[in-house]
PDB file of C-alpha atoms in Angstrom:
ATOM      1  CA  MET A 264      70.153 -29.486-214.873  1.00 90.00           C
ATOM      2  CA  LYS A 265      69.499 -28.258-218.411  1.00 94.00           C
ATOM      3  CA  LEU A 266      69.893 -31.107-220.872  1.00 95.00           C
ATOM      4  CA  ILE A 267      68.820 -32.145-224.342  1.00 95.00           C
ATOM      5  CA  LEU A 268      68.110 -35.846-224.862  1.00 95.00           C
ATOM      6  CA  LEU A 269      68.220 -37.013-228.472  1.00 94.00           C
ATOM      7  CA  GLY A 270      67.656 -40.412-230.041  1.00 93.00           C
ATOM      8  CA  ALA A 271      65.329 -42.397-232.237  1.00 93.00           C
ATOM      9  CA  PRO A 272      61.744 -43.079-231.168  1.00 90.00           C
ATOM     10  CA  GLY A 273      61.957 -45.908-228.650  1.00 91.00           C
ATOM     11  CA  ALA A 274      65.540 -45.121-227.617  1.00 93.00           C
ATOM     12  CA  GLY A 275      64.471 -44.354-224.052  1.00 91.00           C
ATOM     13  CA  LYS A 276      64.596 -40.555-223.969  1.00 92.00           C
ATOM     14  CA  GLY A 277      61.396 -40.280-221.964  1.00 88.00           C
ATOM     15  CA  THR A 278      62.395 -43.009-219.541  1.00 88.00           C
ATOM     16  CA  VAL A 279      65.820 -41.472-218.920  1.00 92.00           C
ATOM     17  CA  ALA A 280      64.276 -37.994-218.561  1.00 92.00           C
ATOM     18  CA  LYS A 281      61.810 -39.218-215.920  1.00 90.00           C
ATOM     19  CA  GLN A 282      64.641 -40.774-213.915  1.00 92.00           C
ATOM     20  CA  LEU A 283      66.870 -37.691-214.144  1.00 93.00           C
ATOM     21  CA  THR A 284      64.133 -35.235-213.173  1.00 93.00           C
ATOM     22  CA  GLN A 285      63.647 -37.148-209.936  1.00 92.00           C
ATOM     23  CA  LEU A 286      67.240 -36.315-208.978  1.00 91.00           C
ATOM     24  CA  ASP A 287      66.964 -32.533-208.930  1.00 89.00           C
ATOM     25  CA  GLY A 288      63.378 -31.465-209.519  1.00 90.00           C
ATOM     26  CA  SER A 289      63.953 -30.361-213.098  1.00 94.00           C
ATOM     27  CA  VAL A 290      61.088 -30.862-215.540  1.00 95.00           C
ATOM     28  CA  GLN A 291      60.827 -33.105-218.609  1.00 94.00           C
ATOM     29  CA  ILE A 292      59.664 -31.275-221.716  1.00 94.00           C
ATOM     30  CA  SER A 293      58.534 -33.191-224.777  1.00 89.00           C
ATOM     31  CA  THR A 294      57.596 -31.339-227.951  1.00 85.00           C
ATOM     32  CA  GLY A 295      54.668 -33.682-228.526  1.00 83.00           C
ATOM     33  CA  ASP A 296      53.347 -33.107-225.002  1.00 84.00           C
ATOM     34  CA  ILE A 297      53.685 -29.342-225.395  1.00 85.00           C
ATOM     35  CA  LEU A 298      51.854 -29.365-228.726  1.00 85.00           C
ATOM     36  CA  ARG A 299      49.034 -31.511-227.374  1.00 84.00           C
ATOM     37  CA  GLY A 300      48.812 -29.295-224.275  1.00 85.00           C
ATOM     38  CA  ALA A 301      48.641 -26.085-226.330  1.00 86.00           C
ATOM     39  CA  VAL A 302      45.964 -27.599-228.567  1.00 87.00           C
ATOM     40  CA  GLN A 303      43.959 -28.834-225.570  1.00 88.00           C
ATOM     41  CA  ALA A 304      44.269 -25.459-223.806  1.00 89.00           C
ATOM     42  CA  GLY A 305      43.019 -23.738-226.948  1.00 89.00           C
ATOM     43  CA  THR A 306      45.852 -21.203-227.038  1.00 87.00           C
ATOM     44  CA  GLU A 307      46.350 -19.199-230.217  1.00 87.00           C
ATOM     45  CA  LEU A 308      49.592 -21.062-230.938  1.00 85.00           C
ATOM     46  CA  GLY A 309      47.833 -24.332-230.138  1.00 86.00           C
ATOM     47  CA  LYS A 310      45.078 -23.580-232.649  1.00 89.00           C
ATOM     48  CA  GLN A 311      47.656 -22.837-235.325  1.00 90.00           C
ATOM     49  CA  ALA A 312      49.574 -26.041-234.547  1.00 88.00           C
ATOM     50  CA  GLU A 313      46.376 -28.097-234.582  1.00 89.00           C
ATOM     51  CA  ALA A 314      45.644 -27.054-238.162  1.00 89.00           C
ATOM     52  CA  TYR A 315      49.006 -28.460-239.294  1.00 90.00           C
ATOM     53  CA  MET A 316      48.654 -31.605-237.182  1.00 87.00           C
ATOM     54  CA  LYS A 317      45.152 -32.375-238.520  1.00 89.00           C
ATOM     55  CA  ARG A 318      46.499 -32.198-242.072  1.00 91.00           C
ATOM     56  CA  GLY A 319      49.360 -34.506-241.126  1.00 88.00           C
ATOM     57  CA  ASP A 320      51.899 -31.768-241.807  1.00 90.00           C
ATOM     58  CA  LEU A 321      54.917 -30.891-239.685  1.00 87.00           C
ATOM     59  CA  VAL A 322      54.385 -27.910-237.436  1.00 89.00           C
ATOM     60  CA  PRO A 323      56.732 -25.131-238.691  1.00 92.00           C
ATOM     61  CA  ASP A 324      59.843 -24.301-236.665  1.00 91.00           C
ATOM     62  CA  ALA A 325      58.646 -20.769-235.877  1.00 90.00           C
ATOM     63  CA  LEU A 326      55.434 -22.089-234.352  1.00 90.00           C
ATOM     64  CA  ILE A 327      57.244 -24.812-232.402  1.00 89.00           C
ATOM     65  CA  MET A 328      59.668 -22.213-231.069  1.00 91.00           C
ATOM     66  CA  GLY A 329      56.844 -19.898-230.011  1.00 88.00           C
ATOM     67  CA  ILE A 330      55.282 -22.699-227.982  1.00 88.00           C
ATOM     68  CA  MET A 331      58.654 -23.836-226.603  1.00 90.00           C
ATOM     69  CA  GLU A 332      59.684 -20.309-225.562  1.00 90.00           C
ATOM     70  CA  LYS A 333      56.472 -19.922-223.568  1.00 88.00           C
ATOM     71  CA  ARG A 334      56.988 -23.329-221.952  1.00 91.00           C
ATOM     72  CA  LEU A 335      60.578 -22.654-220.918  1.00 93.00           C
ATOM     73  CA  GLN A 336      59.490 -19.454-219.156  1.00 92.00           C
ATOM     74  CA  GLU A 337      56.998 -21.247-216.903  1.00 92.00           C
ATOM     75  CA  PRO A 338      57.952 -21.317-213.195  1.00 94.00           C
ATOM     76  CA  ASP A 339      58.521 -25.093-213.046  1.00 94.00           C
ATOM     77  CA  CYS A 340      61.501 -24.703-215.409  1.00 93.00           C
ATOM     78  CA  ALA A 341      63.394 -22.579-212.872  1.00 90.00           C
ATOM     79  CA  LYS A 342      65.099 -25.675-211.415  1.00 90.00           C
ATOM     80  CA  GLY A 343      66.047 -26.922-214.856  1.00 94.00           C
ATOM     81  CA  PHE A 344      64.658 -28.889-217.762  1.00 95.00           C
ATOM     82  CA  LEU A 345      65.314 -31.935-219.889  1.00 95.00           C
ATOM     83  CA  LEU A 346      64.277 -31.488-223.505  1.00 95.00           C
ATOM     84  CA  ASP A 347      63.023 -34.836-224.770  1.00 91.00           C
ATOM     85  CA  GLY A 348      63.710 -35.061-228.516  1.00 85.00           C
ATOM     86  CA  PHE A 349      63.978 -31.318-229.032  1.00 91.00           C
ATOM     87  CA  PRO A 350      65.369 -29.522-230.991  1.00 93.00           C
ATOM     88  CA  ARG A 351      64.760 -31.503-234.172  1.00 89.00           C
ATOM     89  CA  THR A 352      66.194 -29.074-236.704  1.00 91.00           C
ATOM     90  CA  ILE A 353      69.203 -26.765-236.914  1.00 93.00           C
ATOM     91  CA  ALA A 354      66.843 -23.776-237.000  1.00 92.00           C
ATOM     92  CA  GLN A 355      65.215 -24.939-233.760  1.00 93.00           C
ATOM     93  CA  ALA A 356      68.629 -25.455-232.126  1.00 94.00           C
ATOM     94  CA  GLU A 357      69.783 -21.973-233.141  1.00 94.00           C
ATOM     95  CA  ALA A 358      66.546 -20.376-231.925  1.00 94.00           C
ATOM     96  CA  LEU A 359      66.778 -22.285-228.634  1.00 95.00           C
ATOM     97  CA  ASP A 360      70.371 -21.093-228.095  1.00 94.00           C
ATOM     98  CA  LYS A 361      69.356 -17.517-228.848  1.00 94.00           C
ATOM     99  CA  GLY A 362      66.313 -17.613-226.570  1.00 92.00           C
ATOM    100  CA  LEU A 363      68.273 -19.088-223.679  1.00 94.00           C
ATOM    101  CA  ALA A 364      71.127 -16.608-224.156  1.00 95.00           C
ATOM    102  CA  GLU A 365      68.640 -13.729-223.932  1.00 94.00           C
ATOM    103  CA  ARG A 366      67.753 -15.048-220.461  1.00 91.00           C
ATOM    104  CA  GLN A 367      71.440 -15.586-219.522  1.00 92.00           C
ATOM    105  CA  SER A 368      71.006 -19.355-219.655  1.00 92.00           C
ATOM    106  CA  GLN A 369      72.310 -22.255-221.694  1.00 93.00           C
ATOM    107  CA  VAL A 370      72.027 -25.993-222.132  1.00 95.00           C
ATOM    108  CA  GLN A 371      74.653 -27.874-220.103  1.00 94.00           C
ATOM    109  CA  ALA A 372      74.849 -30.999-222.259  1.00 95.00           C
ATOM    110  CA  VAL A 373      73.334 -32.839-225.198  1.00 95.00           C
ATOM    111  CA  ILE A 374      73.006 -36.603-224.837  1.00 94.00           C
ATOM    112  CA  ASN A 375      72.389 -38.795-227.881  1.00 95.00           C
ATOM    113  CA  ILE A 376      70.962 -42.159-226.822  1.00 95.00           C
ATOM    114  CA  GLN A 377      71.865 -44.845-229.343  1.00 96.00           C
ATOM    115  CA  VAL A 378      70.019 -48.155-229.489  1.00 95.00           C
ATOM    116  CA  SER A 379      70.278 -50.932-232.066  1.00 96.00           C
ATOM    117  CA  GLU A 380      67.630 -51.120-234.767  1.00 95.00           C
ATOM    118  CA  HIS A 381      66.584 -54.569-233.535  1.00 94.00           C
ATOM    119  CA  GLU A 382      65.983 -53.219-230.024  1.00 93.00           C
ATOM    120  CA  LEU A 383      64.075 -50.192-231.317  1.00 94.00           C
ATOM    121  CA  VAL A 384      61.719 -52.434-233.286  1.00 93.00           C
ATOM    122  CA  ARG A 385      61.200 -54.635-230.212  1.00 91.00           C
ATOM    123  CA  ARG A 386      60.426 -51.639-228.015  1.00 91.00           C
ATOM    124  CA  LEU A 387      58.147 -49.856-230.466  1.00 91.00           C
ATOM    125  CA  SER A 388      56.197 -52.919-231.587  1.00 90.00           C
ATOM    126  CA  GLY A 389      55.166 -53.605-227.994  1.00 89.00           C
ATOM    127  CA  ARG A 390      53.760 -50.133-227.338  1.00 87.00           C
ATOM    128  CA  ARG A 391      50.042 -49.622-226.896  1.00 86.00           C
ATOM    129  CA  THR A 392      48.005 -46.544-225.959  1.00 82.00           C
ATOM    130  CA  CYS A 393      44.545 -46.539-224.411  1.00 80.00           C
ATOM    131  CA  LYS A 394      42.151 -44.868-226.835  1.00 78.00           C
ATOM    132  CA  ASP A 395      40.161 -43.360-223.963  1.00 78.00           C
ATOM    133  CA  CYS A 396      42.715 -42.049-221.453  1.00 76.00           C
ATOM    134  CA  GLN A 397      45.909 -42.112-223.565  1.00 72.00           C
ATOM    135  CA  ALA A 398      47.714 -44.204-220.918  1.00 80.00           C
ATOM    136  CA  ALA A 399      50.847 -45.798-222.341  1.00 81.00           C
ATOM    137  CA  TYR A 400      51.521 -49.517-222.027  1.00 86.00           C
ATOM    138  CA  HIS A 401      54.054 -52.004-223.296  1.00 85.00           C
ATOM    139  CA  MET A 402      53.006 -55.580-223.905  1.00 86.00           C
ATOM    140  CA  GLN A 403      56.169 -56.931-222.244  1.00 85.00           C
ATOM    141  CA  PHE A 404      57.352 -54.291-219.776  1.00 84.00           C
ATOM    142  CA  ASN A 405      54.117 -52.630-218.629  1.00 84.00           C
ATOM    143  CA  PRO A 406      51.081 -54.633-219.768  1.00 86.00           C
ATOM    144  CA  PRO A 407      47.623 -53.317-218.895  1.00 83.00           C
ATOM    145  CA  ASN A 408      45.505 -55.314-216.495  1.00 78.00           C
ATOM    146  CA  LEU A 409      42.375 -55.578-218.627  1.00 67.00           C
ATOM    147  CA  PRO A 410      40.116 -58.547-219.459  1.00 60.00           C
ATOM    148  CA  LEU A 411      40.645 -58.081-223.209  1.00 54.00           C
ATOM    149  CA  PHE A 412      44.394 -58.156-222.687  1.00 52.00           C
ATOM    150  CA  ARG A 413      44.117 -61.476-220.872  1.00 49.00           C
ATOM    151  CA  GLN A 414      42.078 -62.839-223.807  1.00 48.00           C
ATOM    152  CA  GLY A 415      44.953 -62.184-226.197  1.00 51.00           C
ATOM    153  CA  THR A 416      46.821 -59.452-227.937  1.00 55.00           C
ATOM    154  CA  ALA A 417      44.620 -59.326-231.028  1.00 54.00           C
ATOM    155  CA  ALA A 418      41.458 -58.604-229.024  1.00 52.00           C
ATOM    156  CA  PHE A 419      43.336 -56.097-226.885  1.00 52.00           C
ATOM    157  CA  ALA A 420      44.838 -54.318-229.871  1.00 56.00           C
ATOM    158  CA  ALA A 421      41.437 -54.127-231.563  1.00 54.00           C
ATOM    159  CA  GLU A 422      39.987 -52.527-228.433  1.00 55.00           C
ATOM    160  CA  LEU A 423      42.799 -49.963-228.175  1.00 52.00           C
ATOM    161  CA  LEU A 424      42.612 -48.988-231.819  1.00 52.00           C
TER     162      LEU A 424
END
């Protein structure tokens, strides 16, 4: 399976991707995860991306595509991939098409997940991330089992941030 999942933050792209990858062994690829991985690994492209990210700037398309091309050539992508929120620009989409065509491959479908604004706000406002391990939680759907959490959301949020 080679799919692109699009949608607003909180639409459920990551959740859907995780479920679909369990069906056929394809791999979920998120631009954010790739960027963080390249930065953490200290690759040349990762170092360049980190400079933009530290300034709060968008990482340029050419740099994103360099990182994405390397990722799509890794062995775990042989069974397929689900691109989570990528491409984000027309230039990225065109470069992705070109890169895949050079390897006699193509995306099978693009799925745009649409969720109401009210639901997006509900989903996003409940998200929390552990400042130490980066584990993701949701106050309603996946609350952490921590003493501060049991004391109340304000204490928990202060600890996470």
